[in-house]
Amino acid sequence: MTVREQTEQIEQEILSPWAAKAGSSRGRARPEEDCPLRTIFQRDRDRVIHCKSFRRLKTKTQVFLSPRGDHYRTRLTHTLEVSQIARTIARALRLNEDLTEAIALAHDLGHTPFGHAGERALSEISGGRFKHYRQSLRVVDRLEKEGEGLNLSWEVRNGIVCHTEGKEPYTAEGRIVRVADRIAYINHDIDDAVRAGVMGEEDIPRGITERIGGSKKERITSLICSVVENSHEGVIAMDPDDFEAYDALHEFMYQAVYRNEYAKSEEKKVPHVIERLYKHFCDPACLPEYMQRIAEEDGRETAAMDYVAGMSDLYAVNTYSDLFIPKAWSHN
């Protein structure tokens, strides 16, 4: 037996009946020869980690646009934190940790520069068609490897596109990532908001802190334990009272942070930048060569949206400056 086959056999023996098994995967859109060492889900995880879109997450906004400081979350650190929480839950429930990790690492690959402000701008340009979770799937299917795509397994692709809203993921592992994403971002957004001076931990309503904890560590631990204790037969759930406290915390954050004028003041500049870049790159001649092929095959508007969505915050700002801000010049 190969190492991969041994791993697949171990999965059959020790994982929950509700776990997705690598040996029973629905496979890839384009069949490939099996790896002698890694299962299909392990290979998917590795492909995500090594792709360009994953590296660009390090300079994409999570909540605060262009914050001054080294410790604010980026889309990359958020992704890693989602992965850690999701893997903890998966291991506790004896579900497939490799599949869970692959979905978690890929779930935000389609996020725009400037966080949700960038997503809203592209959504408005597209007439509501642009959604970051759909773009994440498009990244792995179509855009990565200069138009070749990563050819990920069906289970990972399903978890990516279903991680935010709409239909629930088909696998329990995908459903874990969906709840882990919510646990991660609400608590880490609090941490960043406190660091920015937008709010204090003491501002969180007492009823919430009494139920799920008064610190980041306490809340994350409480919510993870709630999921582990209340999930059965592949159904991923929290205790109803914990979920009610989470919902109340989410509403508090909307009022205190997500709609805070001070915290979000720079976002007013985002729609103009995104629109100017989009219009410029609607000319296929302005796109890189592989994106010109995308424009020819999928349409120039789609290719322009793909290219702008893939930019990091810094690259978008620098590109905008190069294209539209007059430069100083001298005559020698």
Tab-separated table of C-alpha atoms in Angstrom:
chain	number	residue	atom	x	y	z
A	1	MET	CA	0.000	0.000	0.000
A	2	THR	CA	1.129	3.569	-0.655
A	3	VAL	CA	1.311	6.096	2.165
A	4	ARG	CA	-1.811	7.753	0.751
A	5	GLU	CA	-3.723	4.477	0.767
A	6	GLN	CA	-2.671	3.850	4.362
A	7	THR	CA	-3.943	7.313	5.324
A	8	GLU	CA	-7.239	6.661	3.565
A	9	GLN	CA	-7.591	3.374	5.422
A	10	ILE	CA	-6.875	5.051	8.763
A	11	GLU	CA	-9.564	7.642	7.992
A	12	GLN	CA	-12.086	4.858	7.435
A	13	GLU	CA	-11.156	3.308	10.782
A	14	ILE	CA	-10.987	6.319	13.096
A	15	LEU	CA	-13.083	9.150	11.665
A	16	SER	CA	-16.756	9.672	12.470
A	17	PRO	CA	-19.342	8.058	10.152
A	18	TRP	CA	-20.357	11.645	9.313
A	19	ALA	CA	-16.856	12.644	8.161
A	20	ALA	CA	-15.953	13.100	4.502
A	21	LYS	CA	-13.380	10.439	3.625
A	22	ALA	CA	-10.636	11.243	1.134
A	23	GLY	CA	-10.944	7.824	-0.463
A	24	SER	CA	-14.628	8.497	-1.198
A	25	SER	CA	-14.203	12.002	-2.615
A	26	ARG	CA	-16.281	12.982	-5.635
A	27	GLY	CA	-12.965	13.871	-7.231
A	28	ARG	CA	-11.839	16.668	-9.515
A	29	ALA	CA	-13.351	18.218	-12.630
A	30	ARG	CA	-10.190	17.165	-14.478
A	31	PRO	CA	-9.063	13.676	-13.356
A	32	GLU	CA	-5.468	13.417	-12.163
A	33	GLU	CA	-3.152	10.616	-11.161
A	34	ASP	CA	-3.214	10.020	-7.395
A	35	CYS	CA	-0.296	11.199	-5.252
A	36	PRO	CA	1.543	8.323	-3.532
A	37	LEU	CA	1.922	10.366	-0.314
A	38	ARG	CA	-0.988	12.792	0.058
A	39	THR	CA	-4.744	12.336	-0.021
A	40	ILE	CA	-6.838	14.464	-2.360
A	41	PHE	CA	-7.720	16.876	0.459
A	42	GLN	CA	-4.103	17.203	1.563
A	43	ARG	CA	-3.096	18.076	-1.983
A	44	ASP	CA	-5.858	20.679	-2.148
A	45	ARG	CA	-4.603	22.297	1.051
A	46	ASP	CA	-1.076	22.445	-0.342
A	47	ARG	CA	-2.232	23.918	-3.649
A	48	VAL	CA	-4.054	26.707	-1.823
A	49	ILE	CA	-1.084	27.548	0.424
A	50	HIS	CA	1.276	27.781	-2.566
A	51	CYS	CA	-1.002	29.825	-4.849
A	52	LYS	CA	-0.542	33.540	-5.560
A	53	SER	CA	-4.011	34.521	-4.332
A	54	PHE	CA	-3.198	33.130	-0.905
A	55	ARG	CA	-0.014	35.198	-0.665
A	56	ARG	CA	-1.884	38.373	-1.625
A	57	LEU	CA	-4.151	37.995	1.409
A	58	LYS	CA	-1.329	39.342	3.580
A	59	THR	CA	-1.955	42.882	2.298
A	60	LYS	CA	-5.735	42.838	2.023
A	61	THR	CA	-7.901	44.634	4.568
A	62	GLN	CA	-9.834	42.658	7.151
A	63	VAL	CA	-11.795	45.411	8.967
A	64	PHE	CA	-9.731	48.580	9.288
A	65	LEU	CA	-8.547	50.174	6.069
A	66	SER	CA	-4.806	50.944	6.049
A	67	PRO	CA	-4.345	50.877	9.842
A	68	ARG	CA	-1.117	52.189	11.372
A	69	GLY	CA	0.311	49.291	13.338
A	70	ASP	CA	1.717	45.811	12.885
A	71	HIS	CA	-0.834	43.884	14.915
A	72	TYR	CA	-4.102	44.548	13.098
A	73	ARG	CA	-5.599	41.596	11.247
A	74	THR	CA	-5.238	41.233	7.530
A	75	ARG	CA	-7.258	38.862	5.394
A	76	LEU	CA	-4.388	36.371	5.711
A	77	THR	CA	-4.226	36.380	9.507
A	78	HIS	CA	-8.012	36.089	9.622
A	79	THR	CA	-7.797	33.071	7.318
A	80	LEU	CA	-5.215	31.387	9.526
A	81	GLU	CA	-7.317	32.013	12.616
A	82	VAL	CA	-10.405	30.541	10.927
A	83	SER	CA	-8.331	27.507	9.990
A	84	GLN	CA	-7.130	27.024	13.577
A	85	ILE	CA	-10.646	27.252	15.049
A	86	ALA	CA	-12.126	24.990	12.362
A	87	ARG	CA	-9.411	22.344	12.802
A	88	THR	CA	-9.954	22.315	16.567
A	89	ILE	CA	-13.662	21.644	16.091
A	90	ALA	CA	-13.073	19.045	13.365
A	91	ARG	CA	-10.592	17.109	15.462
A	92	ALA	CA	-12.889	17.136	18.502
A	93	LEU	CA	-15.775	15.768	16.393
A	94	ARG	CA	-13.549	13.217	14.585
A	95	LEU	CA	-14.256	14.834	11.240
A	96	ASN	CA	-11.758	15.243	8.376
A	97	GLU	CA	-9.210	17.813	9.492
A	98	ASP	CA	-7.453	17.958	6.106
A	99	LEU	CA	-10.668	18.814	4.264
A	100	THR	CA	-11.611	21.351	6.935
A	101	GLU	CA	-8.215	23.044	6.654
A	102	ALA	CA	-8.297	23.163	2.847
A	103	ILE	CA	-11.711	24.858	2.836
A	104	ALA	CA	-10.725	27.301	5.581
A	105	LEU	CA	-7.501	28.362	3.857
A	106	ALA	CA	-9.310	28.943	0.539
A	107	HIS	CA	-12.551	30.482	1.746
A	108	ASP	CA	-11.554	34.151	1.273
A	109	LEU	CA	-9.287	33.948	-1.787
A	110	GLY	CA	-11.805	35.994	-3.778
A	111	HIS	CA	-11.988	38.894	-1.340
A	112	THR	CA	-11.374	42.311	-2.839
A	113	PRO	CA	-8.909	44.994	-1.782
A	114	PHE	CA	-10.273	47.303	0.944
A	115	GLY	CA	-12.371	44.614	2.631
A	116	HIS	CA	-16.141	44.667	2.382
A	117	ALA	CA	-16.021	48.253	1.089
A	118	GLY	CA	-14.279	46.936	-2.019
A	119	GLU	CA	-16.773	44.101	-2.310
A	120	ARG	CA	-19.705	46.527	-2.110
A	121	ALA	CA	-18.130	48.722	-4.793
A	122	LEU	CA	-17.666	45.816	-7.221
A	123	SER	CA	-21.149	44.529	-6.404
A	124	GLU	CA	-22.626	47.903	-7.336
A	125	ILE	CA	-20.630	48.008	-10.573
A	126	SER	CA	-21.810	44.496	-11.473
A	127	GLY	CA	-25.457	45.102	-10.625
A	128	GLY	CA	-25.270	42.930	-7.518
A	129	ARG	CA	-23.613	39.919	-9.152
A	130	PHE	CA	-20.257	40.152	-7.404
A	131	LYS	CA	-19.970	38.166	-4.156
A	132	HIS	CA	-16.636	37.343	-2.563
A	133	TYR	CA	-17.527	33.682	-1.964
A	134	ARG	CA	-18.405	33.181	-5.627
A	135	GLN	CA	-15.196	34.968	-6.585
A	136	SER	CA	-13.230	32.662	-4.279
A	137	LEU	CA	-14.545	29.706	-6.256
A	138	ARG	CA	-13.750	31.470	-9.519
A	139	VAL	CA	-10.192	32.083	-8.321
A	140	VAL	CA	-9.525	28.388	-7.704
A	141	ASP	CA	-11.470	27.197	-10.762
A	142	ARG	CA	-10.465	29.718	-13.399
A	143	LEU	CA	-7.973	32.406	-12.436
A	144	GLU	CA	-5.129	30.733	-10.587
A	145	LYS	CA	-2.091	29.408	-12.474
A	146	GLU	CA	-2.646	31.985	-15.214
A	147	GLY	CA	-6.070	30.733	-16.198
A	148	GLU	CA	-5.532	27.028	-15.598
A	149	GLY	CA	-7.078	26.945	-12.111
A	150	LEU	CA	-6.151	24.712	-9.179
A	151	ASN	CA	-8.518	21.860	-10.085
A	152	LEU	CA	-9.569	21.312	-6.462
A	153	SER	CA	-11.812	18.508	-5.258
A	154	TRP	CA	-15.594	18.843	-5.337
A	155	GLU	CA	-15.814	18.874	-1.528
A	156	VAL	CA	-13.386	21.781	-1.117
A	157	ARG	CA	-15.054	23.775	-3.894
A	158	ASN	CA	-18.476	23.247	-2.319
A	159	GLY	CA	-17.176	24.396	1.074
A	160	ILE	CA	-15.680	27.544	-0.451
A	161	VAL	CA	-18.782	28.724	-2.281
A	162	CYS	CA	-21.133	27.901	0.618
A	163	HIS	CA	-19.071	29.361	3.466
A	164	THR	CA	-21.009	32.605	3.930
A	165	GLU	CA	-24.678	32.529	2.986
A	166	GLY	CA	-27.262	30.646	0.948
A	167	LYS	CA	-27.154	26.860	0.806
A	168	GLU	CA	-25.324	25.061	3.594
A	169	PRO	CA	-22.148	23.205	2.640
A	170	TYR	CA	-22.689	19.569	1.709
A	171	THR	CA	-20.069	18.249	4.130
A	172	ALA	CA	-19.913	18.598	7.895
A	173	GLU	CA	-16.386	19.936	7.403
A	174	GLY	CA	-17.699	22.752	5.226
A	175	ARG	CA	-20.317	23.550	7.855
A	176	ILE	CA	-17.575	23.741	10.479
A	177	VAL	CA	-15.697	26.350	8.429
A	178	ARG	CA	-18.905	28.369	8.097
A	179	VAL	CA	-19.316	28.626	11.881
A	180	ALA	CA	-15.560	28.989	12.524
A	181	ASP	CA	-15.462	32.002	10.197
A	182	ARG	CA	-18.139	33.687	12.298
A	183	ILE	CA	-16.470	32.845	15.607
A	184	ALA	CA	-13.136	34.150	14.334
A	185	TYR	CA	-14.122	37.425	12.743
A	186	ILE	CA	-16.439	38.710	15.482
A	187	ASN	CA	-13.863	38.154	18.217
A	188	HIS	CA	-10.858	39.349	16.277
A	189	ASP	CA	-12.737	42.425	15.077
A	190	ILE	CA	-13.362	43.245	18.743
A	191	ASP	CA	-9.647	42.853	19.436
A	192	ASP	CA	-8.729	45.206	16.572
A	193	ALA	CA	-11.418	47.727	17.532
A	194	VAL	CA	-10.118	47.845	21.112
A	195	ARG	CA	-6.561	48.310	19.808
A	196	ALA	CA	-7.784	51.161	17.584
A	197	GLY	CA	-9.547	52.874	20.492
A	198	VAL	CA	-12.939	52.560	18.802
A	199	MET	CA	-14.405	50.642	21.752
A	200	GLY	CA	-13.418	48.923	24.974
A	201	GLU	CA	-14.101	45.385	26.179
A	202	GLU	CA	-16.192	46.958	28.946
A	203	ASP	CA	-18.563	48.368	26.311
A	204	ILE	CA	-19.865	44.903	25.401
A	205	PRO	CA	-23.287	44.403	27.044
A	206	ARG	CA	-23.063	42.492	30.289
A	207	GLY	CA	-25.631	39.901	29.281
A	208	ILE	CA	-23.335	38.803	26.443
A	209	THR	CA	-20.182	38.611	28.529
A	210	GLU	CA	-21.928	36.675	31.291
A	211	ARG	CA	-23.028	34.058	28.768
A	212	ILE	CA	-19.992	33.601	26.525
A	213	GLY	CA	-17.137	35.406	28.281
A	214	GLY	CA	-15.588	38.804	28.845
A	215	SER	CA	-12.346	38.340	26.920
A	216	LYS	CA	-11.341	37.138	23.451
A	217	LYS	CA	-9.924	33.917	24.868
A	218	GLU	CA	-13.036	33.198	26.953
A	219	ARG	CA	-15.451	33.915	24.093
A	220	ILE	CA	-13.602	31.820	21.510
A	221	THR	CA	-13.220	28.912	23.932
A	222	SER	CA	-16.868	29.160	24.987
A	223	LEU	CA	-18.200	29.199	21.427
A	224	ILE	CA	-15.926	26.367	20.254
A	225	CYS	CA	-17.013	24.213	23.209
A	226	SER	CA	-20.635	25.068	22.487
A	227	VAL	CA	-20.264	23.846	18.896
A	228	VAL	CA	-18.468	20.658	19.919
A	229	GLU	CA	-21.024	19.825	22.631
A	230	ASN	CA	-24.087	20.526	20.492
A	231	SER	CA	-23.055	19.044	17.126
A	232	HIS	CA	-24.288	15.537	16.367
A	233	GLU	CA	-24.532	13.263	13.327
A	234	GLY	CA	-22.965	15.806	11.016
A	235	VAL	CA	-25.213	18.671	12.128
A	236	ILE	CA	-23.018	21.567	13.307
A	237	ALA	CA	-24.780	23.703	15.904
A	238	MET	CA	-24.368	25.871	19.004
A	239	ASP	CA	-26.398	25.872	22.179
A	240	PRO	CA	-29.425	28.145	21.447
A	241	ASP	CA	-28.578	30.522	24.323
A	242	ASP	CA	-24.966	30.788	23.129
A	243	PHE	CA	-26.144	31.470	19.597
A	244	GLU	CA	-28.487	34.171	20.899
A	245	ALA	CA	-25.549	35.785	22.734
A	246	TYR	CA	-23.438	35.567	19.565
A	247	ASP	CA	-26.209	37.252	17.552
A	248	ALA	CA	-26.455	40.010	20.155
A	249	LEU	CA	-22.682	40.477	20.004
A	250	HIS	CA	-22.841	40.705	16.214
A	251	GLU	CA	-25.525	43.404	16.409
A	252	PHE	CA	-23.476	45.298	19.004
A	253	MET	CA	-20.464	45.225	16.678
A	254	TYR	CA	-22.519	46.578	13.792
A	255	GLN	CA	-23.470	49.589	15.829
A	256	ALA	CA	-20.144	50.110	17.613
A	257	VAL	CA	-17.629	49.278	14.869
A	258	TYR	CA	-18.917	48.255	11.438
A	259	ARG	CA	-20.957	51.461	11.084
A	260	ASN	CA	-18.658	53.645	13.165
A	261	GLU	CA	-17.872	56.859	11.266
A	262	TYR	CA	-14.381	57.200	12.748
A	263	ALA	CA	-13.413	53.575	12.068
A	264	LYS	CA	-14.801	53.600	8.553
A	265	SER	CA	-13.968	57.146	7.456
A	266	GLU	CA	-11.412	56.095	4.827
A	267	GLU	CA	-13.876	53.709	3.181
A	268	LYS	CA	-15.667	56.641	1.532
A	269	LYS	CA	-12.742	56.851	-0.892
A	270	VAL	CA	-12.965	53.212	-1.951
A	271	PRO	CA	-15.831	53.260	-4.530
A	272	HIS	CA	-14.102	55.945	-6.607
A	273	VAL	CA	-10.793	54.056	-6.655
A	274	ILE	CA	-12.441	50.728	-7.522
A	275	GLU	CA	-14.593	52.241	-10.270
A	276	ARG	CA	-11.703	54.077	-11.933
A	277	LEU	CA	-9.556	50.948	-11.899
A	278	TYR	CA	-12.386	48.811	-13.235
A	279	LYS	CA	-13.102	51.175	-16.124
A	280	HIS	CA	-9.432	51.372	-17.007
A	281	PHE	CA	-8.967	47.608	-17.116
A	282	CYS	CA	-12.114	47.090	-19.165
A	283	ASP	CA	-9.700	47.762	-22.017
A	284	PRO	CA	-8.142	44.293	-22.459
A	285	ALA	CA	-4.955	45.858	-23.804
A	286	CYS	CA	-4.281	47.167	-20.278
A	287	LEU	CA	-4.449	43.692	-18.741
A	288	PRO	CA	-1.632	41.153	-18.333
A	289	GLU	CA	-1.434	38.603	-21.133
A	290	TYR	CA	-3.180	35.749	-19.320
A	291	MET	CA	-5.996	38.110	-18.285
A	292	GLN	CA	-6.362	39.160	-21.907
A	293	ARG	CA	-7.212	35.527	-22.646
A	294	ILE	CA	-9.798	35.640	-19.851
A	295	ALA	CA	-11.255	38.800	-21.384
A	296	GLU	CA	-11.475	37.158	-24.801
A	297	GLU	CA	-13.151	34.027	-23.459
A	298	ASP	CA	-15.284	35.375	-20.579
A	299	GLY	CA	-15.818	39.033	-21.516
A	300	ARG	CA	-13.815	42.184	-20.881
A	301	GLU	CA	-16.031	43.374	-17.987
A	302	THR	CA	-15.621	40.034	-16.215
A	303	ALA	CA	-11.856	40.088	-16.715
A	304	ALA	CA	-11.602	43.662	-15.426
A	305	MET	CA	-13.573	42.694	-12.324
A	306	ASP	CA	-11.376	39.627	-11.820
A	307	TYR	CA	-8.209	41.692	-12.054
A	308	VAL	CA	-9.349	44.467	-9.716
A	309	ALA	CA	-10.771	41.988	-7.191
A	310	GLY	CA	-7.440	40.184	-7.085
A	311	MET	CA	-5.435	43.294	-6.184
A	312	SER	CA	-4.019	43.822	-2.715
A	313	ASP	CA	-4.802	47.130	-1.035
A	314	LEU	CA	-1.296	48.454	-1.654
A	315	TYR	CA	-1.210	47.367	-5.280
A	316	ALA	CA	-4.617	48.965	-5.925
A	317	VAL	CA	-3.509	52.256	-4.372
A	318	ASN	CA	-0.190	52.261	-6.231
A	319	THR	CA	-1.844	51.356	-9.537
A	320	TYR	CA	-4.437	54.096	-9.079
A	321	SER	CA	-1.662	56.583	-8.283
A	322	ASP	CA	0.398	55.558	-11.330
A	323	LEU	CA	-2.604	55.830	-13.646
A	324	PHE	CA	-4.452	58.893	-12.375
A	325	ILE	CA	-2.245	61.056	-10.111
A	326	PRO	CA	0.069	63.544	-11.903
A	327	LYS	CA	3.748	62.951	-11.304
A	328	ALA	CA	6.448	65.494	-10.616
A	329	TRP	CA	8.826	65.903	-13.528
A	330	SER	CA	11.988	67.770	-14.363
A	331	HIS	CA	13.763	68.821	-17.536
A	332	ASN	CA	17.510	68.336	-17.433
